Amino acid sequence: MDRLLLRGARVVDPASGLDGVRDVLVAGGRIVSVAAGITERPPVTIDLDGLVLAPGFIDMHVHLREPGQEHKETIASGCAAAAAGGFTAIASMANTEPVNDCRAVTEMILAEARRHGSVRVYPVGAVSKGLEGRELAPIGEMVEAGAVAVSDDGRPIEDASLMRRALQYARLFGIPVLAHEEDPSLVGDGVAHEGPVAARLGLPGWPAAAEDSMIARDLLLAEDVGGRLHIQHVTTGRGLELIRWSRARGVPVTCEVTPHHLTLTDEAIEGFGTNYKMNPPLRTEEDRRALVGALAGGEVDAVATDHAPHHRDEKAVEFRQAPFGVVGLETAVPVLLDRLVRTGEVPLPALVAALSTGPARALGVAGGRIAPGEPADFTVLDLERERTVEAAGFRSRASNTPFEGWSLTGWPVMTVVAGRVIHDSR
Ligand SMILES: [Zn+2]
């Protein structure tokens, strides 16, 4: 039943260390075999000569906006954007309206994703009820309903004792706590990285210490209670050093970085473009280089987009007033291939690992490997395809991208979920 042969691709599978031309046979939504020169010819054969076949990319940090803010994005449009961008699975953050802080909302997201979604959707439940940072949400019932992690993302967990209890509870249910690291008392009304650029522009600063001090706090808490901590969107070299220090002490902390923090710095805000306003903010060139080095060296578990759709009108205001956040699902892969892989700064297998194997492991979900028995989820890349980013053509309802007009070489051209081609632009 539904047998499919993907023939002649350069298969890059970091989990097994494979990087070579292979055929991949699929049946019933799963991988049957991976070998050179498979002779079986099932009803459907897809020729992938000259293309890269990678394990399906998983974006572990996406804001779908449904329920509650469907003018920005819906589960259907977010999934379509993911498929077009080469992602086979996404984790959806809890800051919807209502907040995903109970079984009913988790179930609603999964039901809607089954009805209208093309990619796998992994709901992330809230840490605290209403994201208010006061009382723990019912983590057990959300996990039962299908939540794979908890996070108050969009907001930090200010109360250290609440964070401590979240780590303890999440540990009981075998799920990670995904942490948005920000000390609000240090950020104040900051809207851009505190440094010479913000000073010159007269913008209130968002100091790096506001992120790093919270990372340090949570690493210590995770060490004490043994929970699984995942640090979201790390932006500073010092944050990475803290994570390294904690790992050396045996704490199994994981972390992610975003495509925009890997490729842009606070210089980008010179023109007050609100599509360069994100939280955490774009940092210095030194920080950016540290993130790229950590990605190349395999210290970064995941590249995650923090896809944060906003309506055009909401971003079309003065820099200080604009909401934080940028979309990323449809630009992440080409931006990273063009700016980091083509330049030789990050080896392709390291990038593939951070887009597949790493997030699968950090979230504890299936996928991230091209091996018999694994789900037949794949991302196909054309490393020579050249195209210009045009937000007008996005599947996402939103167009708040910092990469508009960038000419990029290396694009995802096919997305396969459970053996079904859900996007094909070869
Ligand atoms: Zn965040």
CSV table of C-alpha atoms and ligand atoms in Angstrom, one decimal:
chain,number,residue,atom,x,y,z
A,1,MET,CA,0.0,0.0,0.0
A,2,ASP,CA,1.2,3.5,-1.0
A,3,ARG,CA,4.7,2.4,-1.8
A,4,LEU,CA,7.0,5.1,-3.0
A,5,LEU,CA,10.6,5.2,-4.2
A,6,LEU,CA,12.7,8.3,-3.7
A,7,ARG,CA,15.5,7.7,-6.2
A,8,GLY,CA,19.1,9.0,-6.5
A,9,ALA,CA,19.2,11.8,-3.9
A,10,ARG,CA,22.2,12.8,-1.9
A,11,VAL,CA,20.9,11.5,1.4
A,12,VAL,CA,22.2,13.5,4.4
A,13,ASP,CA,21.3,11.8,7.7
A,14,PRO,CA,23.3,13.2,10.6
A,15,ALA,CA,21.9,10.6,13.0
A,16,SER,CA,23.7,7.8,11.1
A,17,GLY,CA,26.5,9.9,9.7
A,18,LEU,CA,25.3,9.1,6.2
A,19,ASP,CA,26.1,11.6,3.4
A,20,GLY,CA,25.9,9.8,0.0
A,21,VAL,CA,23.7,8.9,-2.9
A,22,ARG,CA,21.0,6.4,-1.9
A,23,ASP,CA,17.5,5.3,-2.8
A,24,VAL,CA,14.8,5.4,-0.1
A,25,LEU,CA,11.8,3.0,-0.2
A,26,VAL,CA,8.7,4.0,1.6
A,27,ALA,CA,5.5,2.1,2.5
A,28,GLY,CA,2.6,2.8,4.7
A,29,GLY,CA,4.0,6.2,5.7
A,30,ARG,CA,7.3,4.7,7.0
A,31,ILE,CA,10.8,4.1,5.6
A,32,VAL,CA,11.3,0.5,4.5
A,33,SER,CA,14.9,0.7,3.3
A,34,VAL,CA,17.8,3.0,2.5
A,35,ALA,CA,20.3,1.6,0.0
A,36,ALA,CA,22.2,2.2,-3.2
A,37,GLY,CA,20.5,1.0,-6.3
A,38,ILE,CA,17.1,-0.4,-5.0
A,39,THR,CA,15.7,-2.4,-7.9
A,40,GLU,CA,12.1,-2.5,-6.9
A,41,ARG,CA,9.9,-0.1,-8.9
A,42,PRO,CA,6.8,0.8,-6.9
A,43,PRO,CA,3.9,2.6,-8.6
A,44,VAL,CA,5.4,6.0,-7.7
A,45,THR,CA,9.1,6.7,-8.2
A,46,ILE,CA,10.4,10.2,-7.7
A,47,ASP,CA,13.7,11.0,-9.3
A,48,LEU,CA,15.8,13.2,-7.0
A,49,ASP,CA,19.1,13.3,-9.0
A,50,GLY,CA,21.2,16.3,-7.9
A,51,LEU,CA,19.0,17.1,-4.9
A,52,VAL,CA,19.6,16.6,-1.2
A,53,LEU,CA,17.2,14.4,0.8
A,54,ALA,CA,17.2,15.2,4.5
A,55,PRO,CA,15.1,14.0,7.5
A,56,GLY,CA,11.9,16.1,7.7
A,57,PHE,CA,12.7,19.5,9.2
A,58,ILE,CA,11.1,20.2,12.6
A,59,ASP,CA,10.5,23.8,13.7
A,60,MET,CA,10.2,23.7,17.5
A,61,HIS,CA,9.2,27.3,17.9
A,62,VAL,CA,6.1,28.6,16.0
A,63,HIS,CA,3.3,30.9,16.9
A,64,LEU,CA,0.1,29.8,15.0
A,65,ARG,CA,-2.2,32.5,16.4
A,66,GLU,CA,-5.2,30.2,16.3
A,67,PRO,CA,-7.4,30.3,18.4
A,68,GLY,CA,-7.9,34.0,18.8
A,69,GLN,CA,-5.9,35.9,16.3
A,70,GLU,CA,-6.8,34.4,13.0
A,71,HIS,CA,-6.2,37.7,11.2
A,72,LYS,CA,-2.5,37.1,11.8
A,73,GLU,CA,-2.3,33.4,11.1
A,74,THR,CA,-4.4,30.2,11.3
A,75,ILE,CA,-3.4,26.6,11.9
A,76,ALA,CA,-4.1,26.0,8.2
A,77,SER,CA,-2.1,28.9,6.9
A,78,GLY,CA,0.8,28.3,9.3
A,79,CYS,CA,0.9,24.7,8.3
A,80,ALA,CA,0.9,25.7,4.6
A,81,ALA,CA,3.8,28.1,5.2
A,82,ALA,CA,5.7,25.4,7.1
A,83,ALA,CA,5.2,22.9,4.2
A,84,ALA,CA,6.4,25.5,1.6
A,85,GLY,CA,9.4,26.3,3.8
A,86,GLY,CA,10.5,22.7,4.0
A,87,PHE,CA,9.2,21.8,7.5
A,88,THR,CA,7.3,18.6,8.1
A,89,ALA,CA,6.5,19.3,11.7
A,90,ILE,CA,6.1,22.4,13.9
A,91,ALA,CA,5.6,23.0,17.7
A,92,SER,CA,3.0,25.6,18.4
A,93,MET,CA,3.4,28.0,21.3
A,94,ALA,CA,0.7,28.4,23.9
A,95,ASN,CA,0.2,32.2,23.7
A,96,THR,CA,-3.1,31.9,21.8
A,97,GLU,CA,-6.4,33.4,22.9
A,98,PRO,CA,-7.5,31.5,24.9
A,99,VAL,CA,-4.1,30.4,26.1
A,100,ASN,CA,-3.4,26.7,25.6
A,101,ASP,CA,-3.4,26.0,29.3
A,102,CYS,CA,-5.9,23.1,29.4
A,103,ARG,CA,-6.9,19.9,27.7
A,104,ALA,CA,-9.7,21.5,25.7
A,105,VAL,CA,-7.4,24.0,23.9
A,106,THR,CA,-4.7,21.4,23.2
A,107,GLU,CA,-7.4,19.1,21.8
A,108,MET,CA,-8.8,21.9,19.6
A,109,ILE,CA,-5.4,22.6,18.1
A,110,LEU,CA,-4.8,19.0,17.3
A,111,ALA,CA,-8.2,18.5,15.8
A,112,GLU,CA,-7.8,21.6,13.6
A,113,ALA,CA,-4.4,20.5,12.6
A,114,ARG,CA,-5.8,17.1,11.6
A,115,ARG,CA,-8.6,18.7,9.6
A,116,HIS,CA,-6.6,21.5,7.8
A,117,GLY,CA,-3.0,21.1,8.6
A,118,SER,CA,-0.6,19.5,6.1
A,119,VAL,CA,2.3,19.1,8.5
A,120,ARG,CA,2.5,17.5,12.0
A,121,VAL,CA,1.6,20.0,14.7
A,122,TYR,CA,2.9,19.4,18.2
A,123,PRO,CA,1.1,21.6,20.7
A,124,VAL,CA,3.1,23.2,23.5
A,125,GLY,CA,1.1,23.8,26.7
A,126,ALA,CA,1.5,26.8,28.9
A,127,VAL,CA,3.6,26.6,32.1
A,128,SER,CA,1.3,28.9,34.0
A,129,LYS,CA,-2.5,29.4,33.8
A,130,GLY,CA,-3.3,32.2,31.4
A,131,LEU,CA,0.5,32.8,31.0
A,132,GLU,CA,0.2,34.9,34.1
A,133,GLY,CA,3.2,33.4,35.9
A,134,ARG,CA,1.3,32.7,39.1
A,135,GLU,CA,-0.2,29.2,39.1
A,136,LEU,CA,1.0,26.1,37.3
A,137,ALA,CA,-1.3,25.0,34.4
A,138,PRO,CA,-2.6,21.4,34.6
A,139,ILE,CA,0.5,20.0,32.8
A,140,GLY,CA,-0.6,16.3,33.2
A,141,GLU,CA,-3.9,16.8,31.4
A,142,MET,CA,-2.3,18.7,28.6
A,143,VAL,CA,0.3,16.0,28.1
A,144,GLU,CA,-2.5,13.4,28.1
A,145,ALA,CA,-4.2,15.4,25.4
A,146,GLY,CA,-1.1,15.5,23.2
A,147,ALA,CA,1.1,18.4,24.4
A,148,VAL,CA,4.8,17.6,24.0
A,149,ALA,CA,6.3,20.4,26.1
A,150,VAL,CA,5.4,23.4,28.2
A,151,SER,CA,6.4,27.0,27.7
A,152,ASP,CA,5.1,30.5,28.6
A,153,ASP,CA,7.0,31.8,25.5
A,154,GLY,CA,6.3,35.4,24.7
A,155,ARG,CA,6.7,35.9,28.4
A,156,PRO,CA,9.4,34.9,30.8
A,157,ILE,CA,8.7,33.0,34.0
A,158,GLU,CA,9.6,35.7,36.5
A,159,ASP,CA,8.9,33.7,39.7
A,160,ALA,CA,11.9,31.4,40.3
A,161,SER,CA,9.9,29.0,42.5
A,162,LEU,CA,7.2,28.6,39.8
A,163,MET,CA,10.0,27.7,37.3
A,164,ARG,CA,11.4,25.3,39.8
A,165,ARG,CA,8.0,23.6,40.2
A,166,ALA,CA,7.5,23.6,36.4
A,167,LEU,CA,10.7,21.7,35.9
A,168,GLN,CA,9.8,19.2,38.6
A,169,TYR,CA,6.3,18.6,37.2
A,170,ALA,CA,7.5,18.5,33.6
A,171,ARG,CA,10.0,15.9,34.7
A,172,LEU,CA,7.2,13.7,36.1
A,173,PHE,CA,5.6,13.7,32.6
A,174,GLY,CA,8.8,13.3,30.7
A,175,ILE,CA,8.6,16.6,28.8
A,176,PRO,CA,10.9,19.6,28.6
A,177,VAL,CA,10.2,23.1,29.8
A,178,LEU,CA,11.0,25.5,26.9
A,179,ALA,CA,12.2,28.8,28.5
A,180,HIS,CA,11.9,32.3,27.1
A,181,GLU,CA,14.7,34.0,29.0
A,182,GLU,CA,14.1,37.6,29.9
A,183,ASP,CA,14.3,39.5,33.2
A,184,PRO,CA,11.6,42.1,32.8
A,185,SER,CA,13.1,44.3,35.5
A,186,LEU,CA,16.2,44.7,33.4
A,187,VAL,CA,14.4,45.0,30.1
A,188,GLY,CA,12.0,47.7,31.2
A,189,ASP,CA,10.7,49.4,28.1
A,190,GLY,CA,13.7,48.3,26.0
A,191,VAL,CA,13.0,47.6,22.4
A,192,ALA,CA,16.5,47.1,20.9
A,193,HIS,CA,19.8,45.6,22.1
A,194,GLU,CA,21.4,48.0,24.6
A,195,GLY,CA,24.5,49.3,22.9
A,196,PRO,CA,25.9,52.0,20.6
A,197,VAL,CA,23.3,51.4,17.9
A,198,ALA,CA,20.3,51.8,20.2
A,199,ALA,CA,22.0,54.8,21.9
A,200,ARG,CA,22.6,56.5,18.6
A,201,LEU,CA,19.0,55.9,17.5
A,202,GLY,CA,17.6,57.1,20.9
A,203,LEU,CA,15.9,53.7,21.5
A,204,PRO,CA,15.5,52.3,25.0
A,205,GLY,CA,18.0,49.4,25.4
A,206,TRP,CA,17.3,45.7,26.1
A,207,PRO,CA,20.5,44.6,27.9
A,208,ALA,CA,22.1,41.2,27.1
A,209,ALA,CA,22.3,40.6,30.9
A,210,ALA,CA,18.5,40.5,31.0
A,211,GLU,CA,18.7,37.3,28.9
A,212,ASP,CA,21.9,35.9,30.4
A,213,SER,CA,20.9,36.2,34.0
A,214,MET,CA,17.7,34.3,33.5
A,215,ILE,CA,19.6,31.6,31.5
A,216,ALA,CA,21.9,31.3,34.5
A,217,ARG,CA,19.1,31.1,37.0
A,218,ASP,CA,17.3,28.4,35.0
A,219,LEU,CA,20.4,26.3,34.5
A,220,LEU,CA,20.9,26.2,38.2
A,221,LEU,CA,17.3,25.3,38.9
A,222,ALA,CA,17.5,22.5,36.3
A,223,GLU,CA,20.7,21.2,37.9
A,224,ASP,CA,19.0,21.1,41.3
A,225,VAL,CA,15.7,19.4,40.3
A,226,GLY,CA,16.9,17.4,37.3
A,227,GLY,CA,14.2,18.6,34.9
A,228,ARG,CA,14.6,18.9,31.1
A,229,LEU,CA,15.3,22.5,30.4
A,230,HIS,CA,15.4,23.9,26.8
A,231,ILE,CA,16.6,27.4,26.3
A,232,GLN,CA,14.7,29.2,23.5
A,233,HIS,CA,16.2,31.7,21.1
A,234,VAL,CA,19.7,32.1,22.6
A,235,THR,CA,21.2,35.4,21.3
A,236,THR,CA,24.4,36.0,23.2
A,237,GLY,CA,27.9,34.5,23.3
A,238,ARG,CA,27.7,34.7,27.0
A,239,GLY,CA,24.4,32.7,27.1
A,240,LEU,CA,26.2,30.0,25.1
A,241,GLU,CA,29.1,30.0,27.5
A,242,LEU,CA,26.7,29.5,30.4
A,243,ILE,CA,25.0,26.6,28.7
A,244,ARG,CA,28.5,25.0,28.0
A,245,TRP,CA,29.3,25.4,31.7
A,246,SER,CA,26.1,23.8,32.7
A,247,ARG,CA,26.5,20.9,30.3
A,248,ALA,CA,30.0,20.3,31.7
A,249,ARG,CA,28.3,19.9,35.1
A,250,GLY,CA,26.2,17.1,33.6
A,251,VAL,CA,23.0,19.1,33.1
A,252,PRO,CA,21.2,17.8,29.9
A,253,VAL,CA,20.2,21.3,28.8
A,254,THR,CA,19.2,21.9,25.1
A,255,CYS,CA,19.0,25.2,23.2
A,256,GLU,CA,17.9,26.7,20.0
A,257,VAL,CA,18.9,29.7,17.9
A,258,THR,CA,16.9,31.6,15.2
A,259,PRO,CA,17.8,32.2,11.6
A,260,HIS,CA,17.6,36.0,12.2
A,261,HIS,CA,19.9,36.0,15.1
A,262,LEU,CA,22.3,33.9,13.0
A,263,THR,CA,22.3,36.3,10.1
A,264,LEU,CA,21.5,39.8,11.3
A,265,THR,CA,22.9,42.2,13.9
A,266,ASP,CA,21.5,45.3,15.7
A,267,GLU,CA,23.0,47.4,12.8
A,268,ALA,CA,19.9,46.2,10.9
A,269,ILE,CA,17.6,48.5,12.9
A,270,GLU,CA,19.4,51.7,11.6
A,271,GLY,CA,16.4,52.5,9.4
A,272,PHE,CA,13.9,51.9,12.2
A,273,GLY,CA,12.3,49.0,10.1
A,274,THR,CA,9.9,47.3,12.4
A,275,ASN,CA,10.5,44.0,10.8
A,276,TYR,CA,13.9,44.0,12.6
A,277,LYS,CA,12.2,44.3,16.0
A,278,MET,CA,12.2,41.0,17.7
A,279,ASN,CA,12.4,39.6,21.3
A,280,PRO,CA,15.1,38.9,22.2
A,281,PRO,CA,16.6,41.7,20.0
A,282,LEU,CA,19.2,41.4,17.3
A,283,ARG,CA,22.6,41.5,19.1
A,284,THR,CA,26.2,42.4,18.1
A,285,GLU,CA,28.3,40.9,15.4
A,286,GLU,CA,30.4,39.3,18.1
A,287,ASP,CA,27.3,37.5,19.5
A,288,ARG,CA,26.2,36.5,16.0
A,289,ARG,CA,29.6,35.0,15.3
A,290,ALA,CA,29.4,33.0,18.6
A,291,LEU,CA,26.0,31.6,17.6
A,292,VAL,CA,27.2,30.6,14.1
A,293,GLY,CA,30.3,28.9,15.7
A,294,ALA,CA,28.2,27.0,18.1
A,295,LEU,CA,25.9,25.8,15.3
A,296,ALA,CA,28.8,24.7,13.2
A,297,GLY,CA,30.3,22.9,16.2
A,298,GLY,CA,27.1,21.0,17.0
A,299,GLU,CA,26.5,22.8,20.3
A,300,VAL,CA,23.2,24.2,19.2
A,301,ASP,CA,20.5,21.5,19.3
A,302,ALA,CA,18.0,23.3,17.1
A,303,VAL,CA,17.5,26.2,14.7
A,304,ALA,CA,13.9,27.4,15.4
A,305,THR,CA,12.2,30.2,13.6
A,306,ASP,CA,10.1,31.8,16.4
A,307,HIS,CA,7.7,32.4,13.5
A,308,ALA,CA,5.6,35.3,14.9
A,309,PRO,CA,3.1,36.6,12.4
A,310,HIS,CA,1.7,40.1,12.8
A,311,HIS,CA,-0.7,42.0,10.7
A,312,ARG,CA,0.8,44.6,8.3
A,313,ASP,CA,-1.1,47.4,10.2
A,314,GLU,CA,0.3,46.4,13.5
A,315,LYS,CA,3.9,46.6,12.3
A,316,ALA,CA,3.2,49.8,10.3
A,317,VAL,CA,3.8,52.1,13.3
A,318,GLU,CA,6.7,53.8,15.0
A,319,PHE,CA,9.5,51.4,16.1
A,320,ARG,CA,8.8,51.7,19.8
A,321,GLN,CA,5.1,51.0,19.4
A,322,ALA,CA,5.4,48.0,17.0
A,323,PRO,CA,4.9,44.5,18.4
A,324,PHE,CA,8.0,42.2,18.6
A,325,GLY,CA,8.4,39.3,16.2
A,326,VAL,CA,9.0,38.3,12.6
A,327,VAL,CA,7.8,35.4,10.4
A,328,GLY,CA,10.3,32.8,9.5
A,329,LEU,CA,8.9,29.5,8.2
A,330,GLU,CA,9.3,30.3,4.5
A,331,THR,CA,12.7,31.9,4.7
A,332,ALA,CA,14.6,29.9,7.3
A,333,VAL,CA,16.0,27.2,5.1
A,334,PRO,CA,17.2,29.3,2.2
A,335,VAL,CA,18.6,32.0,4.5
A,336,LEU,CA,20.7,29.4,6.3
A,337,LEU,CA,21.7,27.6,3.2
A,338,ASP,CA,22.8,30.7,1.4
A,339,ARG,CA,24.3,32.7,4.3
A,340,LEU,CA,25.9,30.0,6.4
A,341,VAL,CA,26.3,26.8,4.3
A,342,ARG,CA,27.3,28.3,1.0
A,343,THR,CA,29.8,30.5,2.7
A,344,GLY,CA,31.4,27.5,4.3
A,345,GLU,CA,30.8,28.7,7.9
A,346,VAL,CA,28.4,25.8,8.7
A,347,PRO,CA,28.7,22.3,7.2
A,348,LEU,CA,25.5,21.1,5.6
A,349,PRO,CA,25.2,18.0,7.9
A,350,ALA,CA,25.4,20.3,11.0
A,351,LEU,CA,22.6,22.5,9.7
A,352,VAL,CA,20.5,19.4,8.8
A,353,ALA,CA,21.0,18.1,12.3
A,354,ALA,CA,19.9,21.3,13.9
A,355,LEU,CA,16.8,21.3,11.7
A,356,SER,CA,15.8,17.6,12.2
A,357,THR,CA,17.7,15.3,14.6
A,358,GLY,CA,18.2,18.0,17.2
A,359,PRO,CA,14.7,19.3,17.6
A,360,ALA,CA,13.3,15.7,17.5
A,361,ARG,CA,15.5,14.8,20.4
A,362,ALA,CA,14.9,18.1,22.3
A,363,LEU,CA,11.1,17.7,22.0
A,364,GLY,CA,11.1,13.9,22.4
A,365,VAL,CA,9.1,13.3,19.2
A,366,ALA,CA,9.6,10.9,16.3
A,367,GLY,CA,11.6,11.7,13.3
A,368,GLY,CA,15.0,13.2,12.7
A,369,ARG,CA,16.5,10.1,11.1
A,370,ILE,CA,16.4,8.4,7.7
A,371,ALA,CA,16.3,4.8,8.7
A,372,PRO,CA,14.0,1.8,8.3
A,373,GLY,CA,11.0,2.0,10.6
A,374,GLU,CA,11.2,5.8,11.0
A,375,PRO,CA,8.3,8.0,9.7
A,376,ALA,CA,8.7,8.9,6.0
A,377,ASP,CA,9.1,12.6,6.6
A,378,PHE,CA,11.6,14.3,4.3
A,379,THR,CA,12.8,17.7,3.2
A,380,VAL,CA,14.3,17.9,-0.2
A,381,LEU,CA,16.8,20.7,-0.9
A,382,ASP,CA,18.0,22.1,-4.2
A,383,LEU,CA,21.3,23.7,-3.3
A,384,GLU,CA,21.6,25.5,-6.7
A,385,ARG,CA,18.1,27.0,-6.8
A,386,GLU,CA,18.2,30.7,-6.8
A,387,ARG,CA,15.3,32.9,-5.8
A,388,THR,CA,14.4,36.2,-4.3
A,389,VAL,CA,12.4,36.4,-1.1
A,390,GLU,CA,9.0,38.0,-1.8
A,391,ALA,CA,6.7,38.2,1.1
A,392,ALA,CA,3.8,38.8,-1.2
A,393,GLY,CA,4.0,35.2,-2.3
A,394,PHE,CA,4.0,33.8,1.3
A,395,ARG,CA,1.5,31.1,2.3
A,396,SER,CA,1.6,32.7,5.7
A,397,ARG,CA,-1.1,35.3,6.3
A,398,ALA,CA,1.7,37.6,7.5
A,399,SER,CA,4.6,39.3,5.7
A,400,ASN,CA,6.6,40.7,8.5
A,401,THR,CA,9.9,39.3,7.3
A,402,PRO,CA,13.4,40.9,7.8
A,403,PHE,CA,14.6,39.1,4.6
A,404,GLU,CA,12.4,40.8,1.9
A,405,GLY,CA,14.3,41.2,-1.3
A,406,TRP,CA,17.2,38.9,-0.4
A,407,SER,CA,18.4,36.9,-3.3
A,408,LEU,CA,19.2,33.4,-2.0
A,409,THR,CA,20.7,30.3,-3.5
A,410,GLY,CA,19.6,26.9,-2.0
A,411,TRP,CA,15.9,26.3,-1.4
A,412,PRO,CA,13.7,23.6,-0.1
A,413,VAL,CA,11.9,22.1,-3.1
A,414,MET,CA,9.8,19.2,-1.8
A,415,THR,CA,8.3,18.3,1.5
A,416,VAL,CA,7.1,14.8,2.3
A,417,VAL,CA,5.0,13.9,5.4
A,418,ALA,CA,4.3,10.2,6.2
A,419,GLY,CA,5.1,9.3,2.6
A,420,ARG,CA,2.8,11.9,1.1
A,421,VAL,CA,4.2,14.8,-1.0
A,422,ILE,CA,2.6,17.9,0.6
A,423,HIS,CA,4.7,20.5,-1.3
A,424,ASP,CA,6.6,20.2,-4.5
A,425,SER,CA,8.2,23.2,-6.3
A,426,ARG,CA,11.0,21.3,-8.1
B,1,ZN,ZN,10.2,34.0,23.0
